[in-house]
GROMACS .gro file of C-alpha atoms in nm:
model
  405
    1MET     CA    1  25.188  -4.761  -0.016
    2ASP     CA    2  25.322  -4.704  -0.371
    3ALA     CA    3  25.691  -4.668  -0.458
    4ALA     CA    4  25.683  -4.288  -0.460
    5GLN     CA    5  25.526  -4.267  -0.116
    6GLU     CA    6  25.769  -4.527   0.016
    7ALA     CA    7  26.066  -4.331  -0.118
    8ASN     CA    8  25.944  -4.004   0.038
    9LEU     CA    9  25.897  -4.176   0.373
   10SER     CA   10  26.242  -4.334   0.347
   11VAL     CA   11  26.433  -4.007   0.340
   12SER     CA   12  26.263  -3.884   0.658
   13ASN     CA   13  26.391  -3.920   1.012
   14GLU     CA   14  26.166  -4.220   1.081
   15ALA     CA   15  26.437  -4.476   1.003
   16TYR     CA   16  26.667  -4.320   1.258
   17LEU     CA   17  26.399  -4.320   1.529
   18GLN     CA   18  26.324  -4.686   1.458
   19LEU     CA   19  26.696  -4.764   1.479
   20ILE     CA   20  26.720  -4.608   1.824
   21SER     CA   21  26.412  -4.800   1.938
   22ALA     CA   22  26.555  -5.130   1.811
   23ILE     CA   23  26.881  -5.076   2.000
   24VAL     CA   24  26.696  -4.990   2.320
   25ASP     CA   25  26.501  -5.313   2.277
   26GLY     CA   26  26.823  -5.516   2.250
   27ALA     CA   27  26.933  -5.526   1.886
   28VAL     CA   28  27.251  -5.709   1.781
   29LEU     CA   29  27.546  -5.523   1.630
   30PHE     CA   30  27.690  -5.659   1.304
   31ALA     CA   31  28.036  -5.508   1.252
   32GLY     CA   32  28.204  -5.527   0.912
   33ALA     CA   33  28.556  -5.447   0.794
   34GLY     CA   34  28.479  -5.076   0.769
   35SER     CA   35  28.460  -5.052   1.147
   36SER     CA   36  28.814  -5.186   1.188
   37CYS     CA   37  28.961  -4.952   0.927
   38ARG     CA   38  28.928  -4.688   1.198
   39ALA     CA   39  29.210  -4.867   1.382
   40GLY     CA   40  29.428  -4.896   1.072
   41TYR     CA   41  29.335  -5.245   0.951
   42PRO     CA   42  29.302  -5.308   0.576
   43GLY     CA   43  28.967  -5.333   0.405
   44TRP     CA   44  28.885  -5.595   0.143
   45SER     CA   45  29.064  -5.434  -0.155
   46ASN     CA   46  29.378  -5.353   0.043
   47LEU     CA   47  29.386  -5.706   0.185
   48LEU     CA   48  29.380  -5.853  -0.167
   49ALA     CA   49  29.653  -5.611  -0.272
   50GLU     CA   50  29.875  -5.732   0.014
   51LEU     CA   51  29.818  -6.097  -0.081
   52GLU     CA   52  29.888  -6.017  -0.447
   53SER     CA   53  30.213  -5.848  -0.352
   54GLU     CA   54  30.328  -6.164  -0.174
   55ALA     CA   55  30.206  -6.393  -0.455
   56LEU     CA   56  30.397  -6.191  -0.717
   57LYS     CA   57  30.717  -6.305  -0.551
   58VAL     CA   58  30.619  -6.666  -0.624
   59ASP     CA   59  30.466  -6.660  -0.974
   60GLU     CA   60  30.437  -6.320  -1.140
   61LEU     CA   61  30.293  -6.454  -1.467
   62ARG     CA   62  30.007  -6.640  -1.300
   63VAL     CA   63  29.918  -6.343  -1.081
   64HIS     CA   64  29.891  -6.123  -1.391
   65GLU     CA   65  29.669  -6.383  -1.559
   66ILE     CA   66  29.404  -6.372  -1.285
   67ARG     CA   67  29.375  -5.997  -1.253
   68GLY     CA   68  29.018  -5.885  -1.306
   69ILE     CA   69  28.851  -6.215  -1.217
   70ASN     CA   70  28.624  -6.268  -0.916
   71PRO     CA   71  28.816  -6.147  -0.605
   72LEU     CA   72  28.728  -6.467  -0.417
   73LEU     CA   73  28.885  -6.671  -0.696
   74GLN     CA   74  29.189  -6.445  -0.686
   75ALA     CA   75  29.223  -6.519  -0.315
   76ASP     CA   76  29.205  -6.892  -0.394
   77THR     CA   77  29.500  -6.855  -0.631
   78TYR     CA   78  29.702  -6.648  -0.385
   79LYS     CA   79  29.644  -6.913  -0.120
   80GLU     CA   80  29.758  -7.186  -0.358
   81LEU     CA   81  30.071  -6.998  -0.464
   82LEU     CA   82  30.174  -6.900  -0.112
   83GLY     CA   83  30.088  -7.230   0.055
   84ILE     CA   84  29.867  -7.252   0.363
   85GLN     CA   85  30.141  -7.163   0.612
   86LYS     CA   86  30.260  -6.848   0.435
   87TYR     CA   87  29.900  -6.751   0.351
   88GLN     CA   88  29.800  -6.762   0.718
   89GLN     CA   89  30.119  -6.582   0.823
   90VAL     CA   90  30.032  -6.291   0.595
   91LEU     CA   91  29.678  -6.270   0.735
   92CYS     CA   92  29.798  -6.290   1.094
   93ARG     CA   93  30.056  -6.019   1.029
   94LEU     CA   94  29.797  -5.787   0.874
   95TYR     CA   95  29.540  -5.835   1.152
   96ALA     CA   96  29.766  -5.874   1.454
   97PRO     CA   97  29.695  -5.639   1.750
   98LYS     CA   98  29.816  -5.284   1.693
   99ASP     CA   99  29.934  -5.017   1.933
  100PRO     CA  100  29.694  -4.868   2.018
  101ALA     CA  101  29.473  -5.175   1.981
  102HIS     CA  102  29.162  -4.972   1.902
  103HIS     CA  103  29.038  -4.618   1.840
  104ALA     CA  104  28.849  -4.420   2.105
  105ASP     CA  105  28.541  -4.434   1.880
  106HIS     CA  106  28.536  -4.813   1.918
  107GLU     CA  107  28.478  -4.763   2.290
  108VAL     CA  108  28.178  -4.548   2.202
  109LEU     CA  109  28.050  -4.823   1.975
  110VAL     CA  110  28.079  -5.101   2.235
  111SER     CA  111  27.925  -4.877   2.503
  112ILE     CA  112  27.598  -4.882   2.308
  113PRO     CA  113  27.384  -5.155   2.472
  114PHE     CA  114  27.375  -5.407   2.189
  115ARG     CA  115  27.264  -5.750   2.307
  116ASN     CA  116  27.547  -5.927   2.121
  117VAL     CA  117  27.800  -5.854   1.847
  118LEU     CA  118  27.847  -6.047   1.523
  119THR     CA  119  28.145  -5.963   1.305
  120THR     CA  120  28.313  -6.080   0.984
  121ASN     CA  121  28.640  -5.916   1.095
  122TYR     CA  122  28.951  -6.118   1.175
  123ASP     CA  123  29.093  -5.870   1.429
  124ARG     CA  124  29.011  -5.822   1.797
  125VAL     CA  125  28.948  -5.447   1.786
  126LEU     CA  126  28.604  -5.456   1.947
  127GLU     CA  127  28.715  -5.696   2.220
  128SER     CA  128  28.998  -5.458   2.304
  129ALA     CA  129  28.756  -5.166   2.322
  130HIS     CA  130  28.520  -5.374   2.536
  131GLN     CA  131  28.793  -5.457   2.787
  132ARG     CA  132  28.899  -5.094   2.809
  133TYR     CA  133  28.545  -4.959   2.848
  134TYR     CA  134  28.404  -5.221   3.088
  135ASP     CA  135  28.733  -5.311   3.261
  136GLN     CA  136  28.648  -5.674   3.191
  137ALA     CA  137  28.762  -5.920   2.924
  138ALA     CA  138  28.508  -5.972   2.647
  139SER     CA  139  28.335  -6.305   2.593
  140THR     CA  140  28.441  -6.396   2.240
  141PHE     CA  141  28.458  -6.698   2.011
  142ASP     CA  142  28.481  -6.806   1.647
  143VAL     CA  143  28.162  -6.951   1.504
  144ASP     CA  144  28.331  -7.276   1.399
  145ASP     CA  145  28.400  -7.355   1.767
  146SER     CA  146  28.103  -7.592   1.795
  147GLN     CA  147  28.103  -7.619   2.175
  148LYS     CA  148  28.098  -7.244   2.230
  149LEU     CA  149  27.841  -7.194   1.956
  150THR     CA  150  27.612  -7.448   2.121
  151GLU     CA  151  27.651  -7.275   2.459
  152TYR     CA  152  27.578  -6.940   2.299
  153GLN     CA  153  27.261  -7.067   2.131
  154GLU     CA  154  27.135  -7.228   2.453
  155GLN     CA  155  27.169  -6.897   2.636
  156GLN     CA  156  26.977  -6.684   2.388
  157GLY     CA  157  26.640  -6.746   2.553
  158LEU     CA  158  26.775  -6.651   2.895
  159GLN     CA  159  26.784  -6.313   3.062
  160GLY     CA  160  27.089  -6.120   3.175
  161VAL     CA  161  27.338  -6.306   2.956
  162ILE     CA  162  27.662  -6.114   2.912
  163ARG     CA  163  27.733  -5.998   2.558
  164SER     CA  164  27.932  -6.224   2.325
  165TYR     CA  165  28.148  -6.123   2.029
  166VAL     CA  166  28.103  -6.386   1.757
  167HIS     CA  167  28.351  -6.403   1.467
  168LEU     CA  168  28.164  -6.543   1.166
  169HIS     CA  169  28.466  -6.559   0.934
  170GLY     CA  170  28.730  -6.664   1.183
  171SER     CA  171  29.000  -6.462   1.358
  172VAL     CA  172  29.376  -6.426   1.383
  173ASP     CA  173  29.369  -6.636   1.700
  174ARG     CA  174  29.247  -6.936   1.499
  175PRO     CA  175  29.367  -6.878   1.139
  176ASP     CA  176  29.254  -7.224   1.021
  177GLY     CA  177  28.897  -7.094   1.044
  178ILE     CA  178  28.947  -6.773   0.845
  179VAL     CA  179  28.706  -6.729   0.552
  180LEU     CA  180  28.845  -6.525   0.265
  181SER     CA  181  28.884  -6.731  -0.053
  182ASP     CA  182  28.615  -6.885  -0.273
  183GLY     CA  183  28.687  -7.233  -0.137
  184GLU     CA  184  28.665  -7.109   0.221
  185TYR     CA  185  28.333  -6.937   0.149
  186LYS     CA  186  28.189  -7.253  -0.005
  187LYS     CA  187  28.292  -7.457   0.296
  188ARG     CA  188  28.149  -7.212   0.551
  189TYR     CA  189  27.826  -7.124   0.373
  190HIS     CA  190  27.738  -7.450   0.197
  191GLN     CA  191  27.909  -7.740   0.372
  192GLU     CA  192  27.885  -7.621   0.733
  193THR     CA  193  27.508  -7.641   0.769
  194VAL     CA  194  27.526  -7.561   1.141
  195PHE     CA  195  27.672  -7.220   1.055
  196ARG     CA  196  27.413  -7.146   0.788
  197ASP     CA  197  27.130  -7.245   1.023
  198PHE     CA  198  27.276  -7.029   1.298
  199LEU     CA  199  27.311  -6.725   1.074
  200ARG     CA  200  26.962  -6.768   0.925
  201ASN     CA  201  26.805  -6.800   1.269
  202MET     CA  202  26.988  -6.490   1.391
  203PHE     CA  203  26.835  -6.297   1.100
  204ILE     CA  204  26.490  -6.431   1.185
  205VAL     CA  205  26.491  -6.390   1.563
  206GLN     CA  206  26.715  -6.089   1.626
  207ARG     CA  207  26.720  -5.736   1.492
  208LEU     CA  208  27.060  -5.650   1.348
  209VAL     CA  209  27.237  -5.317   1.305
  210PHE     CA  210  27.507  -5.327   1.036
  211VAL     CA  211  27.803  -5.093   1.082
  212GLY     CA  212  28.097  -5.087   0.840
  213PHE     CA  213  27.942  -5.363   0.629
  214SER     CA  214  27.890  -5.304   0.257
  215LEU     CA  215  27.610  -5.559   0.195
  216GLU     CA  216  27.798  -5.678  -0.115
  217ASP     CA  217  27.881  -6.029   0.009
  218GLU     CA  218  27.673  -6.254  -0.217
  219GLU     CA  219  27.683  -6.564   0.007
  220PHE     CA  220  27.578  -6.355   0.304
  221LYS     CA  221  27.295  -6.189   0.114
  222ALA     CA  222  27.164  -6.528   0.002
  223VAL     CA  223  27.119  -6.634   0.365
  224LEU     CA  224  26.959  -6.300   0.445
  225ARG     CA  225  26.706  -6.344   0.163
  226GLU     CA  226  26.632  -6.697   0.277
  227ALA     CA  227  26.566  -6.575   0.629
  228GLY     CA  228  26.336  -6.303   0.500
  229ALA     CA  229  26.137  -6.553   0.296
  230ARG     CA  230  26.092  -6.783   0.597
  231ALA     CA  231  26.008  -6.515   0.849
  232ASN     CA  232  25.788  -6.312   0.611
  233PRO     CA  233  25.813  -5.995   0.826
  234SER     CA  234  25.555  -5.720   0.782
  235GLY     CA  235  25.828  -5.460   0.733
  236PRO     CA  236  26.204  -5.398   0.753
  237ARG     CA  237  26.358  -5.583   1.047
  238HIS     CA  238  26.723  -5.481   1.034
  239PHE     CA  239  26.920  -5.159   0.988
  240ALA     CA  240  27.237  -5.071   0.798
  241ILE     CA  241  27.434  -4.751   0.852
  242VAL     CA  242  27.583  -4.670   0.511
  243PRO     CA  243  27.719  -4.375   0.312
  244LYS     CA  244  27.452  -4.173   0.131
  245PRO     CA  245  27.478  -4.177  -0.251
  246GLU     CA  246  27.546  -3.841  -0.413
  247GLU     CA  247  27.217  -3.841  -0.603
  248ASP     CA  248  26.890  -3.839  -0.407
  249SER     CA  249  26.722  -4.045  -0.679
  250VAL     CA  250  26.986  -4.317  -0.638
  251ALA     CA  251  26.934  -4.311  -0.262
  252ARG     CA  252  26.557  -4.352  -0.297
  253THR     CA  253  26.598  -4.646  -0.532
  254GLU     CA  254  26.858  -4.806  -0.307
  255ILE     CA  255  26.636  -4.770  -0.001
  256ILE     CA  256  26.343  -4.942  -0.170
  257ASN     CA  257  26.556  -5.222  -0.318
  258VAL     CA  258  26.733  -5.306   0.007
  259ARG     CA  259  26.418  -5.275   0.215
  260ARG     CA  260  26.210  -5.503  -0.005
  261THR     CA  261  26.483  -5.753  -0.095
  262TYR     CA  262  26.658  -5.797   0.240
  263GLY     CA  263  26.428  -5.642   0.501
  264ILE     CA  264  26.690  -5.380   0.588
  265GLU     CA  265  26.620  -5.014   0.657
  266LEU     CA  266  26.906  -4.788   0.548
  267VAL     CA  267  27.028  -4.508   0.774
  268TYR     CA  268  27.250  -4.273   0.577
  269TYR     CA  269  27.546  -4.055   0.671
  270ASP     CA  270  27.731  -3.805   0.454
  271ASN     CA  271  28.068  -3.934   0.331
  272THR     CA  272  28.148  -3.678   0.061
  273SER     CA  273  28.483  -3.624   0.233
  274ASN     CA  274  28.553  -3.999   0.192
  275ASP     CA  275  28.714  -4.015   0.536
  276TYR     CA  276  28.418  -4.175   0.722
  277GLU     CA  277  28.434  -3.912   0.995
  278GLU     CA  278  28.059  -3.862   0.967
  279LEU     CA  279  28.002  -4.233   1.033
  280TRP     CA  280  28.171  -4.204   1.370
  281ALA     CA  281  27.997  -3.875   1.442
  282LEU     CA  282  27.669  -4.060   1.381
  283ILE     CA  283  27.780  -4.345   1.611
  284ARG     CA  284  27.843  -4.090   1.886
  285ARG     CA  285  27.500  -3.938   1.826
  286ILE     CA  286  27.337  -4.282   1.840
  287GLN     CA  287  27.513  -4.355   2.169
  288ALA     CA  288  27.381  -4.032   2.319
  289ASP     CA  289  27.027  -4.081   2.188
  290VAL     CA  290  27.009  -4.443   2.306
  291GLU     CA  291  27.130  -4.340   2.650
  292SER     CA  292  26.860  -4.072   2.663
  293ALA     CA  293  26.596  -4.324   2.553
  294MET     CA  294  26.681  -4.578   2.823
  295PRO     CA  295  26.456  -4.591   3.132
  296SER     CA  296  26.495  -4.290   3.360
  297GLY     CA  297  26.727  -4.323   3.656
  298SER     CA  298  27.050  -4.514   3.680
  299TYR     CA  299  27.084  -4.861   3.535
  300LEU     CA  300  27.344  -5.135   3.515
  301ARG     CA  301  27.398  -5.359   3.215
  302PRO     CA  302  27.517  -5.721   3.242
  303GLU     CA  303  27.855  -5.632   3.088
  304SER     CA  304  27.933  -5.418   3.393
  305LEU     CA  305  27.839  -5.680   3.651
  306PRO     CA  306  28.163  -5.887   3.682
  307SER     CA  307  28.378  -5.578   3.737
  308LEU     CA  308  28.136  -5.439   3.996
  309LEU     CA  309  28.123  -5.767   4.187
  310ASP     CA  310  28.502  -5.789   4.185
  311GLN     CA  311  28.513  -5.453   4.360
  312LEU     CA  312  28.236  -5.521   4.611
  313LEU     CA  313  28.281  -5.888   4.694
  314ALA     CA  314  28.646  -5.968   4.626
  315GLU     CA  315  28.688  -6.111   4.977
  316HIS     CA  316  28.370  -6.321   4.963
  317PRO     CA  317  28.407  -6.558   4.665
  318LYS     CA  318  28.101  -6.772   4.749
  319LEU     CA  319  27.878  -6.468   4.783
  320ARG     CA  320  28.024  -6.324   4.464
  321GLN     CA  321  27.946  -6.647   4.278
  322ASP     CA  322  27.585  -6.647   4.400
  323ALA     CA  323  27.544  -6.279   4.311
  324GLU     CA  324  27.676  -6.330   3.960
  325ARG     CA  325  27.429  -6.615   3.912
  326LEU     CA  326  27.119  -6.438   4.049
  327LEU     CA  327  27.161  -6.071   3.961
  328PRO     CA  328  27.178  -6.070   3.577
  329ASP     CA  329  26.809  -6.146   3.527
  330PHE     CA  330  26.710  -5.863   3.759
  331ILE     CA  331  26.949  -5.622   3.589
  332ASN     CA  332  26.841  -5.714   3.239
  333ARG     CA  333  26.471  -5.680   3.315
  334ASN     CA  334  26.524  -5.333   3.459
  335ALA     CA  335  26.777  -5.201   3.208
  336ILE     CA  336  26.592  -5.238   2.875
  337SER     CA  337  26.272  -5.053   2.792
  338ALA     CA  338  26.008  -5.195   2.562
  339THR     CA  339  26.001  -4.934   2.287
  340ILE     CA  340  26.023  -4.563   2.213
  341PHE     CA  341  25.803  -4.572   1.904
  342ASN     CA  342  25.565  -4.278   1.890
  343ALA     CA  343  25.210  -4.397   1.828
  344SER     CA  344  25.172  -4.134   1.561
  345THR     CA  345  25.456  -4.281   1.350
  346SER     CA  346  25.397  -4.654   1.389
  347SER     CA  347  25.116  -4.872   1.518
  348VAL     CA  348  25.336  -5.181   1.544
  349SER     CA  349  25.605  -5.179   1.814
  350ALA     CA  350  25.933  -5.370   1.820
  351VAL     CA  351  25.777  -5.602   2.080
  352ASP     CA  352  25.489  -5.686   1.845
  353THR     CA  353  25.734  -5.757   1.565
  354GLU     CA  354  25.940  -5.984   1.790
  355ILE     CA  355  25.627  -6.178   1.895
  356ASP     CA  356  25.537  -6.223   1.527
  357ASP     CA  357  25.883  -6.347   1.435
  358VAL     CA  358  25.908  -6.604   1.716
  359PHE     CA  359  25.587  -6.769   1.590
  360GLN     CA  360  25.785  -6.906   1.294
  361PHE     CA  361  25.969  -7.142   1.528
  362ILE     CA  362  25.642  -7.312   1.622
  363SER     CA  363  25.575  -7.372   1.251
  364ASP     CA  364  25.926  -7.518   1.223
  365GLY     CA  365  25.861  -7.768   1.505
  366LEU     CA  366  26.071  -7.576   1.763
  367SER     CA  367  25.795  -7.520   2.016
  368ASP     CA  368  26.015  -7.542   2.326
  369PHE     CA  369  26.252  -7.280   2.187
  370ALA     CA  370  25.957  -7.056   2.097
  371ILE     CA  371  25.819  -7.083   2.450
  372LYS     CA  372  26.156  -6.977   2.594
  373LYS     CA  373  26.167  -6.679   2.358
  374TYR     CA  374  25.811  -6.573   2.450
  375GLU     CA  375  25.892  -6.598   2.822
  376ALA     CA  376  26.206  -6.393   2.762
  377ILE     CA  377  26.000  -6.122   2.590
  378ARG     CA  378  25.759  -6.115   2.884
  379SER     CA  379  26.039  -6.101   3.141
  380ARG     CA  380  26.241  -5.836   2.959
  381ASN     CA  381  25.938  -5.609   2.924
  382ASP     CA  382  25.783  -5.680   3.265
  383GLY     CA  383  25.532  -5.410   3.356
  384ARG     CA  384  25.553  -5.239   3.016
  385LEU     CA  385  25.351  -5.471   2.794
  386THR     CA  386  25.009  -5.364   2.672
  387THR     CA  387  24.702  -5.576   2.749
  388LYS     CA  388  24.697  -5.686   2.386
  389GLN     CA  389  25.063  -5.791   2.398
  390GLU     CA  390  25.005  -5.989   2.719
  391TYR     CA  391  24.714  -6.166   2.553
  392ARG     CA  392  24.919  -6.243   2.242
  393LEU     CA  393  25.200  -6.394   2.449
  394ASP     CA  394  24.956  -6.611   2.649
  395ALA     CA  395  24.782  -6.727   2.332
  396ASN     CA  396  25.104  -6.803   2.146
  397ILE     CA  397  25.256  -6.991   2.441
  398GLY     CA  398  24.937  -7.196   2.464
  399HIS     CA  399  24.955  -7.267   2.093
  400ALA     CA  400  25.320  -7.376   2.126
  401HIS     CA  401  25.231  -7.620   2.404
  402TYR     CA  402  24.946  -7.757   2.194
  403ALA     CA  403  25.175  -7.798   1.890
  404LYS     CA  404  25.406  -8.024   2.089
  405HIS     CA  405  25.137  -8.297   2.115
   0.00000   0.00000   0.00000
């Protein structure tokens, strides 16, 4: 396919259909600062302006001297001028819970059946929406909490695991782990190898849907490119919901660049009004279309299980404990369909892509992990796999066992 053909295909509805299919198959949400602006939290530029305002009270001359330099370096200077305690106090004040703690549209967003949620936001907006929608506290942690990160990684090959909200750049609950300045970025992305490995592997194994994320973070994009080079996918693996440029020619160029460089398919919305209302209208449409694409009949997702068991088995704690342990796998296997790709638009399903991507772990010497992932694919799509997909899983599992010896 040449560039012109690729561009013409890009502006069609195919990207949206693939996005819906990926979510039905269990994609991971990646929420950026733009999603929290809906609840009144500052974006990147406004955050820097707030820090500058505080730093001006300490050393006006030095603040004027650094205007126009790299924003991360500016943040380093503000942190130095304010001191760590005042710096963290400002951040905690800006991202403390609000009243209301979230917008109604955030409940729509968390109601979409994403497998997990990654976020670079410091606030707890999505956790608040989760608790309101599911009537159950969200499972959440900061990525520098090594024990919780290890537990999270160990669960990824299992079925029926309740969604986690993972803060990649820290949160107001643990301000020591917040990543904002150049020094903090260098520590998180270059010194904390566990974090970089985790993020790279998420890009390789999972399919991500970016919402409210500008894709301008250079450190983040470097990991994304590294993951793409290692996985060598046959086509775009992730999706980003972003404002459409005013010029169609700019949009076509942007689509090709992002697709080929980062393996991300862009899904555009109109933001000529600059109020992002169309973003949230699109989120509501996605929620409705995903719900329609789920298997027919009623279904229950793992997030809803604890609340349901509290209602049904409150007086039988032992039975409730056993039910919570045994039911998630059954629920998960019956709540997620394999794919809604139309054979006329794509010959490679999301399941095929996932099987291809897991194979990389065998090459990396992680055969046991690959076997778990293959078994999870089989279990999650029980009864819906094609004969060819069943054969591929059997062959790849056999290869993984062989590679261990």
